[in-house]
Short mmCIF file of C-alpha atoms and ligand atoms in Angstrom, two decimals:
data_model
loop_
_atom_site.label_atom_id
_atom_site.label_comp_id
_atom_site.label_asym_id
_atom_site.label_seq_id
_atom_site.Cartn_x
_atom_site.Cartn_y
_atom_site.Cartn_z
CA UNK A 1008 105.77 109.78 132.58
CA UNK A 1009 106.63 111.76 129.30
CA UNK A 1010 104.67 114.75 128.75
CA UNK A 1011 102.11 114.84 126.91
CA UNK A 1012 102.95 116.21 123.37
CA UNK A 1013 100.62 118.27 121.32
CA UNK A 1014 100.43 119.84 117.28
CA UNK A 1015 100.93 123.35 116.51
CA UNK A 1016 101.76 124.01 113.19
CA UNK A 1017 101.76 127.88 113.94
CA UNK A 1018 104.44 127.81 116.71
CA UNK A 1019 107.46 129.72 116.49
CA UNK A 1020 110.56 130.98 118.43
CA UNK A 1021 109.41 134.69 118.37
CA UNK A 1022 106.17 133.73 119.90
CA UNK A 1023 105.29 133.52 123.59
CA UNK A 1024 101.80 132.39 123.89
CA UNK A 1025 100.24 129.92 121.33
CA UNK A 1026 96.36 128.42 120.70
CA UNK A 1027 96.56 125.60 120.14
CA UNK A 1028 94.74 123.95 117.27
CA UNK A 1029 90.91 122.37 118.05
CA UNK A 1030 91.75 118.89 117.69
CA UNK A 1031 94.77 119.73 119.74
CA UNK A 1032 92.14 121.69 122.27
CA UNK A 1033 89.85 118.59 122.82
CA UNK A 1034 92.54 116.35 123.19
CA UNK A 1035 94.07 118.38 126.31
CA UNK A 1036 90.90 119.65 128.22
CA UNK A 1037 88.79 116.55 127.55
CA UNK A 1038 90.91 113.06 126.96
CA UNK A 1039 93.97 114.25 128.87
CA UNK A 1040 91.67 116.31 131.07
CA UNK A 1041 94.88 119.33 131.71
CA UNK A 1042 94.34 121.96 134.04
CA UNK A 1043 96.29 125.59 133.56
CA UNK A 1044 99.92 125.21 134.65
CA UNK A 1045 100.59 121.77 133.34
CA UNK A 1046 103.97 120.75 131.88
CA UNK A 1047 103.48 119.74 127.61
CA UNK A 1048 105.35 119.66 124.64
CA UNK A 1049 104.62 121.14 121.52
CA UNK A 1050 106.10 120.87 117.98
CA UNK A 1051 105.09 122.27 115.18
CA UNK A 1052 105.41 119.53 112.18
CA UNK A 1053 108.57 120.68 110.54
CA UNK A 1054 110.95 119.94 113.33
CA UNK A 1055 110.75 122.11 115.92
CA UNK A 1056 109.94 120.98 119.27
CA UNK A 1057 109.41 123.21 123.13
CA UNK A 1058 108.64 123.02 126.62
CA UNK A 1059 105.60 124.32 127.32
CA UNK A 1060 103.40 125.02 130.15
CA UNK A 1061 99.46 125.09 129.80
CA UNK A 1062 98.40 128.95 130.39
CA UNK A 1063 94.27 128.39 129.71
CA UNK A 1064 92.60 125.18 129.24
CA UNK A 1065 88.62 125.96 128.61
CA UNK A 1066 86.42 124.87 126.30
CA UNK A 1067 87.66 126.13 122.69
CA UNK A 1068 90.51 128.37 124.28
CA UNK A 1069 93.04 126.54 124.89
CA UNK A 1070 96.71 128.26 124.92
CA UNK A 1071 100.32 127.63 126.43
CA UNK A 1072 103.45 129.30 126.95
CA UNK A 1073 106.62 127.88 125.40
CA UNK A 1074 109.04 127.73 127.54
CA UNK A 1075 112.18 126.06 126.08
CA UNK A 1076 113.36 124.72 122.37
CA UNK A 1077 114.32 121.01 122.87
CA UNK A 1078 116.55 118.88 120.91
CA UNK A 1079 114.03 117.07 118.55
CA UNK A 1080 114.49 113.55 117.73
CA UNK A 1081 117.02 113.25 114.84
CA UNK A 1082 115.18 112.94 111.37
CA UNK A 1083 116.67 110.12 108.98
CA UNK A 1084 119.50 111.23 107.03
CA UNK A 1085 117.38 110.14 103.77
CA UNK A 1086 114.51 111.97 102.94
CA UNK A 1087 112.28 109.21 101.85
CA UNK A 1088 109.08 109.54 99.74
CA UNK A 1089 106.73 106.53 100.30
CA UNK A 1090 104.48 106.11 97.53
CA UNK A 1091 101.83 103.74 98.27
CA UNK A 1092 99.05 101.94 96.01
CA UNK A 1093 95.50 102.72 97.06
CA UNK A 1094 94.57 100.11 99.26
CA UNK A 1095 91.20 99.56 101.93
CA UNK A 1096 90.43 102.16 104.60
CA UNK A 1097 92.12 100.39 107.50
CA UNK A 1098 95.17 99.29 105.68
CA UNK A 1099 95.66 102.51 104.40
CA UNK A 1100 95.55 104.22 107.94
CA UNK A 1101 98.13 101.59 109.11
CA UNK A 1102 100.29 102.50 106.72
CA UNK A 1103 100.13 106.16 106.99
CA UNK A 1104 100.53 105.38 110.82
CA UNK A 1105 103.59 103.03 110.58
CA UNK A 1106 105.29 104.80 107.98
CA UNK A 1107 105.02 108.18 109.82
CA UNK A 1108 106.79 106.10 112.62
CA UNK A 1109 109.67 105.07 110.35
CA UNK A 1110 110.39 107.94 109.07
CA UNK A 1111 109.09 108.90 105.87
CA UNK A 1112 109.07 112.57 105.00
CA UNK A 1113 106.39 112.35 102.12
CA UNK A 1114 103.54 109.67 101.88
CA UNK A 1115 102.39 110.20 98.13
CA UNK A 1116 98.64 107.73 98.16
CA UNK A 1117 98.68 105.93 94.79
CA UNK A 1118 96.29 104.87 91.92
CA UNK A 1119 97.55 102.01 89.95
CA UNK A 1120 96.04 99.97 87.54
CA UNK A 1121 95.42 96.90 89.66
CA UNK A 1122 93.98 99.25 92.61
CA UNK A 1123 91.00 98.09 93.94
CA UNK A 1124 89.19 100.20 96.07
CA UNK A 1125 86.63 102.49 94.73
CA UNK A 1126 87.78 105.32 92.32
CA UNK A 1127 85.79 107.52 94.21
CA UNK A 1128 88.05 107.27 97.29
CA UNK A 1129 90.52 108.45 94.42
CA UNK A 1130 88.46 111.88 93.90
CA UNK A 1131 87.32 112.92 97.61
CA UNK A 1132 89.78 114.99 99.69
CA UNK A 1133 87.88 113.51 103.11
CA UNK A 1134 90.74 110.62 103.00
CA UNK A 1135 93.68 112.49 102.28
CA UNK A 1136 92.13 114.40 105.44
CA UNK A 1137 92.28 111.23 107.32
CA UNK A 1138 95.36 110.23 106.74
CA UNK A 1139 96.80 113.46 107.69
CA UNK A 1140 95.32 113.49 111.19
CA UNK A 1141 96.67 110.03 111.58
CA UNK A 1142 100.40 111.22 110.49
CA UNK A 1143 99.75 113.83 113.30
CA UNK A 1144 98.55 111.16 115.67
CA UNK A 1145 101.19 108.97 114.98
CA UNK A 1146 104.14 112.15 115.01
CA UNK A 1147 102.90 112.42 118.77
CA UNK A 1148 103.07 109.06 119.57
CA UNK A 1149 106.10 108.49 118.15
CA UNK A 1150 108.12 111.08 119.25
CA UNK A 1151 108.57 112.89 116.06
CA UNK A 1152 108.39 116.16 115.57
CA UNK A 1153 108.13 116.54 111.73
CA UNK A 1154 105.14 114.99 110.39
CA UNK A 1155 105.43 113.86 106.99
CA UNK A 1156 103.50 115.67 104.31
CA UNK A 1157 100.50 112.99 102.86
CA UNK A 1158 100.40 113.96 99.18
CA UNK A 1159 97.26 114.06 96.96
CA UNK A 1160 96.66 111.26 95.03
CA UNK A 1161 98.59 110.73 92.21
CA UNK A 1162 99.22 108.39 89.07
CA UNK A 1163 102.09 106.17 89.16
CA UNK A 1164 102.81 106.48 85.54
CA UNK A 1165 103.52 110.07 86.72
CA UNK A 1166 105.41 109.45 89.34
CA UNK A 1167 107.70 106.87 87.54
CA UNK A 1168 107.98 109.45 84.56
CA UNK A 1169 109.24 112.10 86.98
CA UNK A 1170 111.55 109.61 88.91
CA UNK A 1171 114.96 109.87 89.53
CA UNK A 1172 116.99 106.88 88.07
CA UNK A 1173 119.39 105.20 90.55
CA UNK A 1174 117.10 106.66 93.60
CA UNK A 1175 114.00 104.92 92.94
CA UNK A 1176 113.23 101.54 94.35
CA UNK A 1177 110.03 99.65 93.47
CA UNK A 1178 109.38 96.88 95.51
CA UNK A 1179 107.89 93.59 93.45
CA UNK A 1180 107.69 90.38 93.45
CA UNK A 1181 111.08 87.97 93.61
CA UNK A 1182 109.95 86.63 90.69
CA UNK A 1183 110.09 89.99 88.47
CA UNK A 1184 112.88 91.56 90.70
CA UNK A 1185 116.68 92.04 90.28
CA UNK A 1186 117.62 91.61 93.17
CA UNK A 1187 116.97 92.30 96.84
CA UNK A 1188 116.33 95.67 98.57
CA UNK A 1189 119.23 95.63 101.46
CA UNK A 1190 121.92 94.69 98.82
CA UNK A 1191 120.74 97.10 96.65
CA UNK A 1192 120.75 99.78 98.75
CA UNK A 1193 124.33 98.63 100.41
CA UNK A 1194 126.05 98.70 97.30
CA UNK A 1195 125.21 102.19 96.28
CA UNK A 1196 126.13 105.70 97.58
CA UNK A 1197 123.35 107.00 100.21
CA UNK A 1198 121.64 109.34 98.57
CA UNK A 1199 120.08 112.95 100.18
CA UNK A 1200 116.62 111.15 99.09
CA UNK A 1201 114.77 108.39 97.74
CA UNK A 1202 111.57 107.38 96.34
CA UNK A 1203 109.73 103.75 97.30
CA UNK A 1204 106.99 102.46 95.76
CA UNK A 1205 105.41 99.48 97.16
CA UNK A 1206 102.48 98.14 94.92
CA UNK A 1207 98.23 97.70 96.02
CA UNK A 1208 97.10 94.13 96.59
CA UNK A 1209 96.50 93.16 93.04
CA UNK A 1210 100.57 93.74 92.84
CA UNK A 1211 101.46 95.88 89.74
CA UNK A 1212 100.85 95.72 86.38
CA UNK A 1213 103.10 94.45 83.46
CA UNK A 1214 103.44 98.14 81.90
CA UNK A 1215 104.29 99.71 85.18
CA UNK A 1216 107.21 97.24 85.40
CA UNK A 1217 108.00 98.00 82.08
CA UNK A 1218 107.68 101.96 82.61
CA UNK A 1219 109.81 101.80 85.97
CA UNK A 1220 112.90 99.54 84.01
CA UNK A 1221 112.49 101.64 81.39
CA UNK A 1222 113.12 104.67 83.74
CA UNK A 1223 116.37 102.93 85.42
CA UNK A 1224 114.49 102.50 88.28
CA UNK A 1225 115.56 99.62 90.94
CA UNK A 1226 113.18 96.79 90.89
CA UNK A 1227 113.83 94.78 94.44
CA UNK A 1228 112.36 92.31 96.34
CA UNK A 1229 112.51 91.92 100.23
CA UNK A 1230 112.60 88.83 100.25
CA UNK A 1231 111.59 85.67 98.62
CA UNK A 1232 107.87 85.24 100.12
CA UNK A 1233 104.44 87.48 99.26
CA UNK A 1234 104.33 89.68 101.82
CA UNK A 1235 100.82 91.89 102.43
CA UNK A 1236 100.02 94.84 100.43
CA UNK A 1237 100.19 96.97 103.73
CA UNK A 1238 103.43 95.20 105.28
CA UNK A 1239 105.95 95.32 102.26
CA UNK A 1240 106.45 99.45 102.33
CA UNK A 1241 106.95 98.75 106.66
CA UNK A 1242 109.62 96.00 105.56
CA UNK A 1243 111.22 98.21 103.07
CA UNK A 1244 111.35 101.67 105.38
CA UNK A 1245 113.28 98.95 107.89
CA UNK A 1246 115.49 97.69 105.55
CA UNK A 1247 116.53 100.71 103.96
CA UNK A 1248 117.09 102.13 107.67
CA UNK A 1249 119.12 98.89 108.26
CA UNK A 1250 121.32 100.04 104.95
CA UNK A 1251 121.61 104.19 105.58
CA UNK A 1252 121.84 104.07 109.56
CA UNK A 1253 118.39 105.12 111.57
N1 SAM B 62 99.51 88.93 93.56
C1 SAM B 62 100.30 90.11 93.61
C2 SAM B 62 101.44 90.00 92.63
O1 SAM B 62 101.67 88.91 92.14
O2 SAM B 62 102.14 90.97 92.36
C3 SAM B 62 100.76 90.31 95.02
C4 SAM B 62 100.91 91.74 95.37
S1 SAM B 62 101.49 92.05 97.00
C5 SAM B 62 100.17 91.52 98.01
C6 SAM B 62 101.33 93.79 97.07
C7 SAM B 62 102.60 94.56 96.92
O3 SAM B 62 103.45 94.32 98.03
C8 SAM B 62 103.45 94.23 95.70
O4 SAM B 62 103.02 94.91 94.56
C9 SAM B 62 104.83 94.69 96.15
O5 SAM B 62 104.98 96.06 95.98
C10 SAM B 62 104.80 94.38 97.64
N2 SAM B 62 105.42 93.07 97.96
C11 SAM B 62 104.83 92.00 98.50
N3 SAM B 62 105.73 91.03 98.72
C12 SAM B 62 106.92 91.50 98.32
C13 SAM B 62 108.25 90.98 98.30
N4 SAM B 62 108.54 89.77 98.73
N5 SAM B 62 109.22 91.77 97.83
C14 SAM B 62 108.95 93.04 97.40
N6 SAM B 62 107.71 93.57 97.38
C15 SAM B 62 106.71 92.81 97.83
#
């Protein structure tokens, strides 16, 4: 079985022993239930990954020895930012989960003007919280060892006015798009990074189309039917993965 891999955002070469993190601490003495001399991983978010061997394991002091830098798995040649309209609780989380899977490097949560969950989810910090734990959960899982920062919220007026023209793609409806995503992407240069934006469930609003052609940004579709609010940015990660190589 793989070993078990844990999140230490303090780890570095120069340093033997490392605590690791609380949430990190409960998951190895209580759901993995590790004992001192067990065989982990650790990684510390921006690529670095080790061997590591459990030194203490009691309650709230929990610390290992790294033993050996590992190859990480390779990061995607494309640094992709994911920006995301608001959407519910759940749907949010699964795409934070799946798109921290895929690849992205920055998830960037965003309030449009057909968003529809409550504003105040908009002001709090407690879900950009949320979703970063879950990028962490889902970095473990997956194998990854950078997680992907998760953004505060932002406006996507700003984020269109500050985006790059060429390496912007805003995924819409066929109806209101140029063309698709995968030839798109195929018959232009890979570029060192990209920005997505895939709309909230009430789809996006005539003067955000406007503002992204207006900013020479692409406006694709992935394909001719509706897909969900919280599938569309999972289809376009693939396909752009497809395009660039994995
Ligand atoms: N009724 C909305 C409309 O007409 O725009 C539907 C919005 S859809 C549920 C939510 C978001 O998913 C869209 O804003 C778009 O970003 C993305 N999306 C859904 N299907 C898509 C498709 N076939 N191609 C590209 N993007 C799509």
């Amino acid at each position: 079985m793989a070993e078990p891999r844990f999140f230490v955002p303090d780890a570095n070469a120069d340093q033997r022993i490392v605590p690791l993190p609380r949430d990190e601490a409960i998951h190895l003495t209580r759901v993995l239930r590790l004992r001192p001399d067990a065989r982990v991983r650790v990684f510390d978010g921006r690529g670095s990954e080790w061997t590591a061997r459990v030194v203490t394991a009691g309650r709230g002091d929990v610390s290992v020895e790294l033993l050996e830098a590992v190859v990480p798995v390779r990061e995607p040649a494309v640094a992709v930012t994911l920006a995301i309209g608001l959407l519910k609780g759940d749907q949010m989380d699964a795409v934070v989960r799946d798109a921290t899977m895929l690849g992205a490097s920055v998830i960037v949560p965003t309030r449009t003007a057909h968003v529809t969950v409550s504003s105040r989810a908009g002001r709090s910090g407690e879900p950009i919280d949320r979703w970063r734990r879950i990028a962490v959960a889902s970095a473990k899982q997956c194998g990854r060892a950078v997680v992907p920062d998760i953004a505060a919220i932002r406006d996507v007026g700003e984020l269109l006015a500050h985006a790059v023209p060429g390496d912007t793609w805003m995924c819409v409806e066929p109806r209101a798009a140029a063309g698709a995503l995968d030839t798109g992407v195929l018959g232009a240069p890979r570029p060192a990074a990209a920005l997505v934006l895939a709309g909230p469930e009430g789809g996006w609003a005539p003067e955000e189309l406007a503002l992204a052609r207006a900013r020479g940004v692409h406006a694709v579709h992935l394909g001719p039917r509706t897909l969900r609010a919280e599938s569309a940015p999972l289809v376009a990660l693939s396909a752009l993965w497809t395009a660039w190589g994995w």
